[in-house]
Short mmCIF file of C-alpha atoms in Angstrom, two decimals:
data_model
loop_
_atom_site.label_atom_id
_atom_site.label_comp_id
_atom_site.label_asym_id
_atom_site.label_seq_id
_atom_site.Cartn_x
_atom_site.Cartn_y
_atom_site.Cartn_z
CA UNK F 1 0.00 0.00 0.00
CA UNK F 2 1.42 3.39 -0.97
CA UNK F 3 0.77 6.48 1.14
CA UNK F 4 2.61 9.45 -0.26
CA UNK F 5 6.31 9.18 0.50
CA UNK F 6 5.84 6.39 3.01
CA UNK F 7 5.13 2.70 2.52
CA UNK F 8 3.47 0.40 4.98
CA UNK F 9 0.25 -0.06 6.85
CA UNK F 10 1.52 1.60 10.06
CA UNK F 11 2.42 4.88 8.42
CA UNK F 12 -0.85 4.96 6.45
CA UNK F 13 -2.72 4.73 9.75
CA UNK F 14 -0.62 7.63 11.05
CA UNK F 15 -1.68 9.74 8.05
CA UNK F 16 -5.28 9.05 9.05
CA UNK F 17 -4.45 10.18 12.61
CA UNK F 18 -2.96 13.39 11.20
CA UNK F 19 -6.13 13.89 9.09
CA UNK F 20 -8.28 13.65 12.20
CA UNK F 21 -6.01 15.93 14.25
CA UNK F 22 -5.70 18.68 11.65
CA UNK F 23 -9.11 18.52 10.03
CA UNK F 24 -7.61 17.72 6.62
CA UNK F 25 -9.86 15.67 4.35
CA UNK F 26 -7.59 12.91 3.03
CA UNK F 27 -4.20 11.25 3.38
CA UNK F 28 -3.26 12.83 0.02
CA UNK F 29 -3.90 16.26 1.51
CA UNK F 30 -1.80 15.33 4.55
CA UNK F 31 1.02 14.20 2.24
CA UNK F 32 0.93 17.53 0.37
CA UNK F 33 0.79 19.49 3.66
CA UNK F 34 3.81 17.60 5.06
CA UNK F 35 5.74 18.25 1.84
CA UNK F 36 5.02 21.98 2.12
CA UNK F 37 6.11 22.06 5.79
CA UNK F 38 9.33 20.27 4.86
CA UNK F 39 10.00 22.61 1.91
CA UNK F 40 9.42 25.61 4.20
CA UNK F 41 11.96 24.23 6.68
CA UNK F 42 9.41 23.80 9.47
CA UNK F 43 9.75 20.01 9.79
CA UNK F 44 12.33 17.38 9.00
CA UNK F 45 11.24 14.04 7.60
CA UNK F 46 13.49 11.05 8.13
CA UNK F 47 12.72 8.38 5.57
CA UNK F 48 12.24 4.74 6.68
CA UNK F 49 11.82 5.60 10.35
CA UNK F 50 8.80 4.96 12.59
CA UNK F 51 9.31 8.38 14.19
CA UNK F 52 9.82 10.13 10.89
CA UNK F 53 8.71 13.71 11.56
CA UNK F 54 10.58 16.16 13.76
CA UNK F 55 9.90 19.84 14.32
CA UNK F 56 12.60 22.37 13.48
CA UNK F 57 13.23 25.44 15.67
CA UNK F 58 10.46 24.53 18.07
CA UNK F 59 10.53 24.89 21.82
CA UNK F 60 8.04 24.53 24.62
CA UNK F 61 7.18 27.69 26.47
CA UNK F 62 5.47 27.98 29.82
CA UNK F 63 2.42 30.21 29.68
CA UNK F 64 2.27 32.56 32.65
CA UNK F 65 -1.17 33.91 33.47
#
C-alpha cells in the first residue's frame, strides 16, 4: 500500500491520525501538507523511520497567566 512518500500499513494509519487531528480531508492532503512544511523548513522528515517527523526550531514555552 502506498501512502505518499511512506510505505506500509503503520504509516498509512498515522496519516489518518494526522487527518483527524488537523481537520484535513484525506491522506493525500496530509502528504501535500507535510511536503510543504518540509519545503518551508518547518519540519524534517526522516525516511524509513517509525518516528519520521521532527519539528525544526520549536521549543516549549510555559504560559504565565
